[in-house]
């Protein structure tokens, strides 16, 4: 399976993690967004929206990172534990994934990405980050996992989001449920080293831009 990736995409580690868990061989193809490589016609042919990450699995092209994660589970997992088939359990997992896409990651990206381009941090945008982390903290009240009572793709996606943004300065320590869940999650999630290695490489690149 080909994975077109960029160090700016916080989800790359989660995709590599699932690839390792399921024994899927992933051929990593870096795309340099600063050099606008994603706009090359051969890439736009694969993904007209020209976003990273994009996978090509036996000729099947797919993008939107959280959809890539659920696709990998549906296609390669031996059971449904990471993405339960039960309608209500799956709905809660999906709610967390959409919360990541539309609220948490969105707020973090809007606050941190401009800073990679040497722009001043905007405190107004940080309020949205704090609000999103407070929501996450409340989802985790009395819970060891984000959706249900065992590890799911919701945990993996949001752990990956937070691993990435912590590497560039986010502090989650005052959100005690989040901090506790992150600590446990990073210990119990299989192939966690894929996230750590990816985040370390991203951090190095982003620091070189400062
Ligand atoms: N929601 C999408 C976001 C994808 C996205 O916007 N990726 C950025 C890099 S972090 C990108 O590809 N930017 C280049 C472009 O849009 O041309 C996902 O999770 O896959």
Coordinates of N, CA and C and ligand atoms in Angstrom, one line a residue:
X1 N 0.8 -1.2 0.0 CA 0.0 0.0 0.0 C 0.9 1.3 0.0
X2 N 0.5 2.2 -0.9 CA 1.3 3.4 -0.9 C 0.7 4.4 0.1
X3 N 1.5 5.2 0.8 CA 1.0 6.2 1.7 C 1.8 7.5 1.3
X4 N 1.0 8.5 0.8 CA 1.6 9.8 0.5 C 1.4 10.6 1.8
X5 N 2.5 11.1 2.3 CA 2.5 11.7 3.6 C 3.3 13.0 3.7
X6 N 3.0 13.7 4.7 CA 3.8 14.9 5.0 C 4.1 15.0 6.5
X7 N 5.2 15.6 6.9 CA 5.4 15.8 8.3 C 4.4 16.7 9.0
X8 N 3.7 17.5 8.2 CA 2.7 18.3 8.8 C 1.4 17.6 9.2
X9 N 1.2 16.4 8.7 CA -0.1 15.7 8.9 C 0.0 14.9 10.2
X10 N -0.8 15.3 11.2 CA -0.6 14.7 12.5 C -1.1 13.3 12.6
X11 N -1.8 12.9 11.5 CA -2.4 11.5 11.5 C -1.5 10.5 10.9
X12 N -0.4 10.9 10.3 CA 0.5 9.9 9.6 C 0.9 8.8 10.6
X13 N 1.3 9.1 11.8 CA 1.7 8.1 12.8 C 0.6 7.1 13.0
X14 N -0.6 7.5 13.1 CA -1.7 6.6 13.4 C -1.9 5.6 12.2
X15 N -1.7 6.1 11.0 CA -1.9 5.2 9.8 C -0.7 4.2 9.9
X16 N 0.5 4.6 10.1 CA 1.6 3.7 10.2 C 1.4 2.7 11.3
X17 N 0.9 3.2 12.4 CA 0.6 2.3 13.6 C -0.3 1.1 13.2
X18 N -1.4 1.5 12.6 CA -2.4 0.4 12.2 C -1.8 -0.5 11.1
X19 N -1.0 0.1 10.2 CA -0.3 -0.7 9.2 C 0.6 -1.8 9.9
X20 N 1.3 -1.4 10.9 CA 2.2 -2.3 11.6 C 1.3 -3.4 12.4
X21 N 0.3 -2.9 13.1 CA -0.6 -3.8 13.8 C -1.1 -4.9 12.9
X22 N -1.5 -4.5 11.7 CA -2.2 -5.5 10.8 C -1.2 -6.2 9.8
X23 N 0.1 -5.8 9.9 CA 1.1 -6.4 9.0 C 0.9 -6.0 7.6
X24 N 0.4 -4.8 7.4 CA 0.3 -4.2 6.0 C 1.6 -3.5 5.6
X25 N 2.2 -3.9 4.5 CA 3.4 -3.2 4.1 C 3.1 -1.9 3.5
X26 N 3.7 -0.8 4.1 CA 3.4 0.5 3.7 C 4.6 1.2 3.0
X27 N 4.4 1.6 1.8 CA 5.4 2.2 1.0 C 5.2 3.8 1.2
X28 N 6.1 4.4 2.0 CA 5.9 5.8 2.3 C 6.5 6.7 1.2
X29 N 5.6 7.6 0.7 CA 6.0 8.5 -0.3 C 5.9 9.9 0.2
X30 N 7.0 10.6 0.5 CA 6.9 12.0 1.1 C 6.4 13.0 0.0
X31 N 5.6 13.9 0.5 CA 5.1 15.0 -0.4 C 5.5 16.3 0.3
X32 N 6.3 17.1 -0.4 CA 6.7 18.3 0.1 C 5.7 19.4 -0.1
X33 N 5.0 19.8 0.9 CA 3.9 20.7 0.7 C 4.4 22.1 0.5
X34 N 5.5 22.5 1.1 CA 6.1 23.8 0.9 C 6.5 24.0 -0.6
X35 N 6.9 22.9 -1.2 CA 7.3 22.9 -2.6 C 6.0 22.7 -3.5
X36 N 4.9 22.6 -2.9 CA 3.6 22.4 -3.6 C 3.6 21.1 -4.4
X37 N 4.3 20.1 -4.0 CA 4.3 18.8 -4.7 C 2.9 18.2 -4.8
X38 N 2.0 18.5 -3.9 CA 0.7 17.9 -3.9 C -0.2 18.4 -5.0
X39 N 0.3 19.5 -5.7 CA -0.5 20.0 -6.8 C 0.0 19.4 -8.2
X40 N 1.0 18.6 -8.1 CA 1.4 17.9 -9.4 C 0.3 17.1 -10.0
X41 N 0.1 17.2 -11.3 CA -1.0 16.5 -11.9 C -1.1 15.0 -11.6
X42 N 0.1 14.3 -11.4 CA 0.0 12.9 -11.1 C -0.6 12.6 -9.7
X43 N -0.4 13.6 -8.8 CA -1.0 13.4 -7.4 C -2.5 13.8 -7.5
X44 N -2.8 14.9 -8.2 CA -4.2 15.4 -8.3 C -5.1 14.3 -8.9
X45 N -4.5 13.5 -9.8 CA -5.2 12.4 -10.4 C -5.6 11.4 -9.3
X46 N -4.7 11.2 -8.4 CA -5.1 10.2 -7.3 C -6.0 10.9 -6.3
X47 N -5.8 12.2 -6.0 CA -6.7 12.9 -5.0 C -6.9 14.3 -5.5
X48 N -8.1 14.5 -6.1 CA -8.4 15.8 -6.7 C -8.4 16.9 -5.6
X49 N -8.6 16.5 -4.3 CA -8.6 17.5 -3.3 C -7.1 17.8 -2.8
X50 N -6.2 17.1 -3.4 CA -4.7 17.2 -3.1 C -4.3 17.3 -1.7
X51 N -4.9 16.5 -0.8 CA -4.6 16.5 0.6 C -3.7 15.3 1.0
X52 N -2.9 15.5 2.0 CA -2.1 14.5 2.6 C -2.7 14.2 4.0
X53 N -2.8 13.0 4.5 CA -2.3 11.8 3.8 C -3.4 11.3 2.8
X54 N -2.8 10.5 1.8 CA -3.6 9.8 0.9 C -3.0 8.4 0.8
X55 N -3.8 7.4 0.7 CA -3.3 6.0 0.5 C -3.8 5.5 -0.9
X56 N -3.0 4.6 -1.5 CA -3.4 3.9 -2.7 C -3.2 2.4 -2.3
X57 N -4.3 1.7 -2.2 CA -4.3 0.3 -1.8 C -4.8 -0.5 -3.0
X58 N -3.8 -1.2 -3.7 CA -4.1 -2.0 -4.8 C -4.9 -1.2 -5.9
X59 N -4.5 0.1 -6.1 CA -5.2 0.9 -7.1 C -6.4 1.7 -6.5
X60 N -6.8 1.4 -5.3 CA -7.9 2.1 -4.6 C -7.3 3.3 -3.9
X61 N -7.7 4.5 -4.3 CA -7.2 5.7 -3.7 C -8.2 6.3 -2.7
X62 N -7.6 6.7 -1.5 CA -8.5 7.2 -0.4 C -7.8 8.3 0.4
X63 N -8.5 9.3 0.7 CA -7.9 10.3 1.6 C -9.0 10.7 2.7
X64 N -8.7 11.7 3.5 CA -9.3 12.0 4.8 C -8.8 10.9 5.8
X65 N -7.9 11.4 6.7 CA -7.1 10.5 7.5 C -7.9 9.6 8.4
X66 N -9.0 10.1 9.0 CA -9.8 9.2 9.9 C -10.5 8.2 9.1
X67 N -10.9 8.5 7.9 CA -11.5 7.5 7.0 C -10.5 6.4 6.6
X68 N -9.3 6.9 6.4 CA -8.2 5.9 6.1 C -8.1 4.9 7.3
X69 N -8.1 5.5 8.5 CA -8.0 4.6 9.7 C -9.1 3.6 9.7
X70 N -10.3 4.0 9.6 CA -11.4 3.1 9.7 C -11.4 2.1 8.5
X71 N -11.0 2.5 7.3 CA -10.8 1.6 6.2 C -9.8 0.5 6.5
X72 N -8.7 0.9 7.0 CA -7.7 -0.1 7.4 C -8.2 -1.2 8.3
X73 N -9.0 -0.7 9.3 CA -9.6 -1.7 10.3 C -10.6 -2.6 9.6
X74 N -11.5 -1.9 8.8 CA -12.6 -2.8 8.2 C -11.9 -3.8 7.2
X75 N -10.9 -3.4 6.6 CA -10.3 -4.3 5.6 C -9.3 -5.3 6.2
X76 N -8.6 -4.9 7.2 CA -7.5 -5.8 7.7 C -7.6 -6.4 9.1
X77 N -8.5 -5.8 9.9 CA -8.5 -6.3 11.3 C -9.2 -7.6 11.4
X78 N -8.8 -8.4 12.4 CA -9.4 -9.8 12.6 C -10.8 -9.7 13.3
X79 N -11.0 -8.7 14.1 CA -12.2 -8.5 14.8 C -12.6 -7.0 14.8
X80 N -13.8 -6.7 15.4 CA -14.3 -5.4 15.3 C -14.0 -4.5 16.5
X81 N -13.0 -5.0 17.4 CA -12.8 -4.3 18.7 C -12.4 -2.8 18.5
X82 N -11.6 -2.5 17.5 CA -11.1 -1.2 17.3 C -12.2 -0.3 16.6
X83 N -13.2 -0.9 16.0 CA -14.2 -0.1 15.3 C -15.5 -1.0 15.4
X84 N -16.2 -0.9 16.5 CA -17.3 -1.9 16.8 C -18.4 -1.8 15.8
X85 N -19.0 -2.9 15.4 CA -20.1 -3.0 14.5 C -21.4 -2.6 15.1
X86 N -21.5 -2.8 16.4 CA -22.8 -2.4 17.1 C -23.1 -0.9 16.8
X87 N -24.3 -0.6 16.4 CA -24.7 0.7 15.9 C -24.4 1.8 16.9
X88 N -24.7 1.6 18.2 CA -24.5 2.7 19.1 C -23.1 2.8 19.5
X89 N -22.4 1.7 19.6 CA -20.9 1.8 20.0 C -20.2 2.5 18.8
X90 N -20.5 2.1 17.6 CA -19.9 2.7 16.5 C -20.2 4.2 16.4
X91 N -21.4 4.6 16.7 CA -21.8 6.0 16.7 C -21.0 6.8 17.6
X92 N -20.7 6.2 18.8 CA -19.9 7.0 19.8 C -18.5 7.2 19.2
X93 N -17.9 6.1 18.6 CA -16.6 6.2 18.0 C -16.6 7.2 16.9
X94 N -17.6 7.2 16.1 CA -17.7 8.2 15.0 C -17.8 9.6 15.5
X95 N -18.6 9.8 16.6 CA -18.8 11.1 17.2 C -17.4 11.7 17.6
X96 N -16.6 10.8 18.2 CA -15.2 11.2 18.7 C -14.4 11.6 17.5
X97 N -14.5 10.7 16.4 CA -13.6 11.0 15.2 C -14.0 12.3 14.6
X98 N -15.3 12.6 14.5 CA -15.8 13.8 13.9 C -15.5 15.0 14.8
X99 N -15.5 14.8 16.1 CA -15.1 15.8 17.0 C -13.6 16.2 16.8
X100 N -12.8 15.2 16.6 CA -11.4 15.4 16.3 C -11.3 16.2 15.0
X101 N -11.9 15.8 13.9 CA -11.8 16.4 12.6 C -12.3 17.9 12.7
X102 N -13.5 18.1 13.3 CA -14.2 19.4 13.2 C -14.0 20.3 14.3
X103 N -13.5 19.8 15.4 CA -13.4 20.7 16.6 C -11.9 20.7 17.2
X104 N -11.5 19.5 17.6 CA -10.2 19.5 18.3 C -9.0 19.8 17.4
X105 N -8.9 18.9 16.4 CA -7.7 19.1 15.5 C -7.9 20.4 14.7
X106 N -9.1 20.8 14.4 CA -9.3 22.1 13.7 C -8.8 23.2 14.6
X107 N -9.1 23.2 15.8 CA -8.7 24.3 16.7 C -7.2 24.3 16.9
X108 N -6.6 23.1 17.0 CA -5.1 23.0 17.2 C -4.4 23.5 15.9
X109 N -4.9 23.1 14.8 CA -4.3 23.4 13.5 C -4.4 24.9 13.2
X110 N -5.6 25.5 13.6 CA -5.7 26.9 13.3 C -4.8 27.8 14.2
X111 N -4.6 27.2 15.4 CA -3.7 28.0 16.3 C -2.2 27.7 16.0
X112 N -1.8 26.5 15.8 CA -0.4 26.2 15.7 C 0.2 26.3 14.2
X113 N -0.6 25.9 13.2 CA 0.0 25.9 11.9 C 0.6 27.3 11.4
X114 N -0.2 28.4 11.7 CA 0.4 29.7 11.3 C 1.7 30.0 12.0
X115 N 1.9 29.5 13.2 CA 3.2 29.7 13.9 C 4.3 29.0 13.2
X116 N 4.0 27.9 12.5 CA 5.1 27.2 11.7 C 5.6 28.2 10.6
X117 N 4.7 29.1 10.2 CA 5.1 30.0 9.2 C 5.5 31.4 9.8
X118 N 6.0 31.3 11.0 CA 6.6 32.4 11.7 C 5.6 33.5 12.0
X119 N 4.3 33.2 12.1 CA 3.3 34.2 12.5 C 3.2 34.1 14.0
X120 N 2.8 35.3 14.6 CA 2.6 35.4 16.1 C 1.4 34.5 16.5
X121 N 1.5 33.9 17.7 CA 0.4 33.1 18.3 C -0.8 34.0 18.5
X122 N -2.0 33.6 18.2 CA -3.1 34.4 18.4 C -3.9 33.9 19.6
X123 N -4.0 34.7 20.7 CA -4.6 34.2 21.9 C -6.1 33.9 21.7
X124 N -6.8 34.6 20.8 CA -8.2 34.3 20.5 C -8.3 32.9 20.0
X125 N -7.4 32.5 19.1 CA -7.5 31.1 18.6 C -7.2 30.1 19.7
X126 N -6.4 30.5 20.7 CA -6.1 29.5 21.7 C -7.3 29.2 22.6
X127 N -8.2 30.2 22.7 CA -9.4 29.9 23.4 C -10.2 28.7 22.9
X128 N -10.2 28.6 21.6 CA -10.9 27.4 20.9 C -10.2 26.1 21.3
X129 N -8.8 26.2 21.4 CA -8.0 25.0 21.8 C -8.4 24.6 23.2
X130 N -8.5 25.6 24.1 CA -8.9 25.3 25.4 C -10.3 24.7 25.6
X131 N -11.2 25.3 24.8 CA -12.6 24.8 24.8 C -12.6 23.4 24.3
X132 N -11.9 23.1 23.2 CA -11.9 21.7 22.7 C -11.3 20.7 23.7
X133 N -10.2 21.1 24.4 CA -9.6 20.2 25.3 C -10.5 20.0 26.6
X134 N -11.3 21.1 26.9 CA -12.3 20.9 28.0 C -13.4 19.9 27.6
X135 N -13.8 20.0 26.4 CA -14.8 19.0 25.9 C -14.3 17.6 26.0
X136 N -13.0 17.5 25.5 CA -12.4 16.1 25.6 C -12.3 15.6 27.0
X137 N -11.9 16.6 27.9 CA -11.8 16.2 29.3 C -13.1 15.7 29.9
X138 N -14.2 16.3 29.4 CA -15.5 15.9 30.0 C -15.9 14.6 29.4
X139 N -15.6 14.3 28.1 CA -15.9 13.0 27.5 C -15.2 11.9 28.3
X140 N -14.0 12.2 28.9 CA -13.2 11.2 29.6 C -13.5 11.1 31.1
X141 N -14.5 11.8 31.6 CA -14.8 11.8 33.0 C -15.2 10.3 33.4
X142 N -14.4 9.8 34.3 CA -14.7 8.4 34.8 C -14.4 7.3 33.7
X143 N -13.7 7.7 32.6 CA -13.5 6.7 31.5 C -12.1 6.4 31.3
X144 N -11.7 5.2 31.0 CA -10.4 4.9 30.7 C -10.1 5.1 29.2
X145 N -11.2 4.9 28.4 CA -11.0 5.0 27.0 C -12.1 6.0 26.5
X146 N -11.8 6.5 25.3 CA -12.6 7.6 24.7 C -14.0 7.2 24.3
X147 N -14.2 6.0 23.8 CA -15.5 5.5 23.4 C -15.7 4.1 23.8
X148 N -16.5 3.9 24.8 CA -16.7 2.5 25.4 C -15.6 2.1 26.3
X149 N -15.5 0.8 26.6 CA -14.6 0.4 27.7 C -13.4 -0.3 27.2
X150 N -13.1 -0.1 25.9 CA -11.8 -0.6 25.5 C -11.2 0.3 24.4
X151 N -10.0 0.0 24.0 CA -9.3 0.9 23.0 C -10.0 0.8 21.7
X152 N -10.3 2.0 21.1 CA -10.8 2.0 19.7 C -10.0 3.0 18.8
X153 N -10.5 3.0 17.6 CA -9.8 3.9 16.6 C -10.0 5.4 17.1
X154 N -11.0 5.7 17.9 CA -11.2 7.1 18.4 C -10.0 7.4 19.3
X155 N -9.6 6.5 20.2 CA -8.4 6.7 21.0 C -7.2 6.9 20.1
X156 N -7.0 6.0 19.1 CA -5.8 6.1 18.3 C -5.7 7.4 17.6
X157 N -6.8 7.8 17.0 CA -6.8 9.1 16.2 C -6.5 10.3 17.1
X158 N -7.1 10.3 18.2 CA -7.0 11.6 19.1 C -5.6 11.5 19.8
X159 N -5.2 10.3 20.2 CA -3.8 10.2 20.8 C -2.8 10.7 19.8
X160 N -3.0 10.4 18.5 CA -2.1 10.8 17.5 C -2.1 12.3 17.3
X161 N -3.3 12.9 17.3 CA -3.5 14.4 17.2 C -2.7 15.0 18.4
X162 N -2.9 14.5 19.6 CA -2.3 15.2 20.7 C -0.8 14.9 20.8
X163 N -0.3 13.8 20.4 CA 1.1 13.5 20.3 C 1.8 14.5 19.5
X164 N 1.2 14.8 18.3 CA 1.8 15.7 17.3 C 1.8 17.1 17.9
X165 N 0.7 17.6 18.5 CA 0.7 19.0 18.9 C 1.4 19.2 20.2
X166 N 1.5 18.1 21.0 CA 2.4 18.3 22.2 C 3.8 18.5 21.8
X167 N 4.2 17.8 20.7 CA 5.6 18.0 20.3 C 5.9 19.4 19.8
X168 N 4.9 20.1 19.5 CA 5.1 21.5 19.0 C 4.7 22.5 20.1
X169 N 4.5 22.1 21.3 CA 4.3 23.0 22.4 C 3.0 22.9 23.2
X170 N 2.0 22.1 22.8 CA 0.8 22.0 23.5 C 1.0 21.4 24.9
X171 N 0.4 21.9 25.9 CA 0.5 21.4 27.3 C -0.9 20.9 27.7
X172 N -1.0 19.6 27.9 CA -2.4 19.1 28.3 C -2.5 18.8 29.8
X173 N -1.4 19.2 30.6 CA -1.4 18.8 32.0 C -2.6 19.3 32.8
X174 N -3.1 20.5 32.5 CA -4.2 20.9 33.3 C -5.6 20.3 33.0
X175 N -5.6 19.5 32.0 CA -6.8 18.7 31.7 C -6.6 17.3 32.2
X176 N -6.9 17.1 33.5 CA -6.4 15.9 34.2 C -6.9 14.6 33.6
X177 N -8.2 14.6 33.2 CA -8.7 13.3 32.6 C -7.9 13.0 31.3
X178 N -7.7 14.1 30.5 CA -7.0 13.9 29.2 C -5.5 13.5 29.5
X179 N -4.9 14.1 30.4 CA -3.5 13.7 30.7 C -3.4 12.3 31.2
X180 N -4.3 11.9 32.0 CA -4.3 10.5 32.5 C -4.6 9.5 31.4
X181 N -5.6 9.8 30.6 CA -5.9 9.0 29.4 C -4.7 8.9 28.4
X182 N -4.1 10.0 28.2 CA -3.0 10.0 27.2 C -1.8 9.1 27.7
X183 N -1.5 9.3 29.0 CA -0.5 8.5 29.6 C -0.8 7.0 29.5
X184 N -2.0 6.6 29.8 CA -2.4 5.2 29.7 C -2.4 4.8 28.2
X185 N -3.0 5.6 27.4 CA -3.2 5.3 26.0 C -1.8 5.0 25.3
X186 N -0.9 5.9 25.6 CA 0.4 5.7 25.0 C 1.2 4.5 25.5
X187 N 0.7 3.9 26.6 CA 1.3 2.7 27.1 C 0.6 1.5 26.6
X188 N -0.7 1.5 26.4 CA -1.4 0.3 26.0 C -1.6 0.2 24.5
X189 N -1.4 1.3 23.7 CA -1.7 1.2 22.3 C -0.6 0.4 21.6
X190 N -0.9 -0.7 20.8 CA 0.2 -1.4 20.2 C 0.9 -0.6 19.1
X191 N 2.2 -0.9 18.9 CA 3.0 -0.2 17.9 C 3.0 1.3 18.1
X192 N 3.0 1.8 19.4 CA 3.0 3.2 19.7 C 4.3 3.9 19.1
X193 N 5.3 3.1 19.0 CA 6.6 3.7 18.5 C 6.4 4.3 17.1
X194 N 5.4 3.8 16.4 CA 5.2 4.4 15.0 C 4.8 5.9 15.2
X195 N 4.0 6.2 16.2 CA 3.5 7.5 16.5 C 4.7 8.4 17.0
X196 N 5.4 7.8 17.9 CA 6.6 8.6 18.5 C 7.6 8.9 17.4
X197 N 7.9 7.9 16.6 CA 9.0 8.2 15.6 C 8.5 9.2 14.5
X198 N 7.2 9.1 14.2 CA 6.7 10.0 13.2 C 6.7 11.5 13.7
X199 N 6.2 11.6 15.0 CA 6.1 12.9 15.6 C 7.5 13.5 15.8
X200 N 8.5 12.6 16.2 CA 9.9 13.1 16.3 C 10.4 13.7 15.0
X201 N 10.1 13.0 13.9 CA 10.6 13.4 12.6 C 9.9 14.8 12.2
X202 N 8.6 14.9 12.5 CA 7.9 16.1 12.2 C 8.4 17.3 13.0
X203 N 8.7 17.0 14.3 CA 9.2 18.0 15.2 C 10.5 18.6 14.7
X204 N 11.4 17.7 14.2 CA 12.7 18.0 13.7 C 12.5 19.0 12.5
X205 N 11.7 18.6 11.6 CA 11.5 19.4 10.4 C 10.9 20.8 10.8
X206 N 9.9 20.8 11.7 CA 9.3 22.1 12.0 C 10.3 23.0 12.8
X207 N 11.1 22.4 13.6 CA 12.1 23.2 14.3 C 13.1 23.8 13.3
X208 N 13.4 23.0 12.3 CA 14.4 23.6 11.3 C 13.8 24.8 10.5
X209 N 12.5 24.9 10.6 CA 11.9 26.0 9.8 C 11.9 27.3 10.7
X210 N 12.1 27.2 12.0 CA 12.0 28.3 12.9 C 13.0 29.4 12.6
Ligands
LIG1 N1 -9.0 16.5 7.2 C1 -7.9 16.1 6.3 C2 -6.9 17.2 6.3 C3 -5.9 17.0 5.2 C4 -5.1 18.2 5.0 O1 -5.6 19.4 4.9 N2 -3.7 18.0 4.9 C5 -2.8 19.1 4.7 C6 -1.5 18.8 5.3 S1 -1.7 18.8 7.1 C7 -2.6 19.2 3.2 O2 -2.6 18.2 2.5 N3 -2.4 20.4 2.6 C8 -2.1 20.6 1.3 C9 -3.2 21.1 0.4 O3 -4.4 21.1 0.9 O4 -3.0 21.3 -0.8 C10 -7.3 14.8 6.8 O5 -7.4 14.5 8.0 O6 -6.8 14.0 6.0

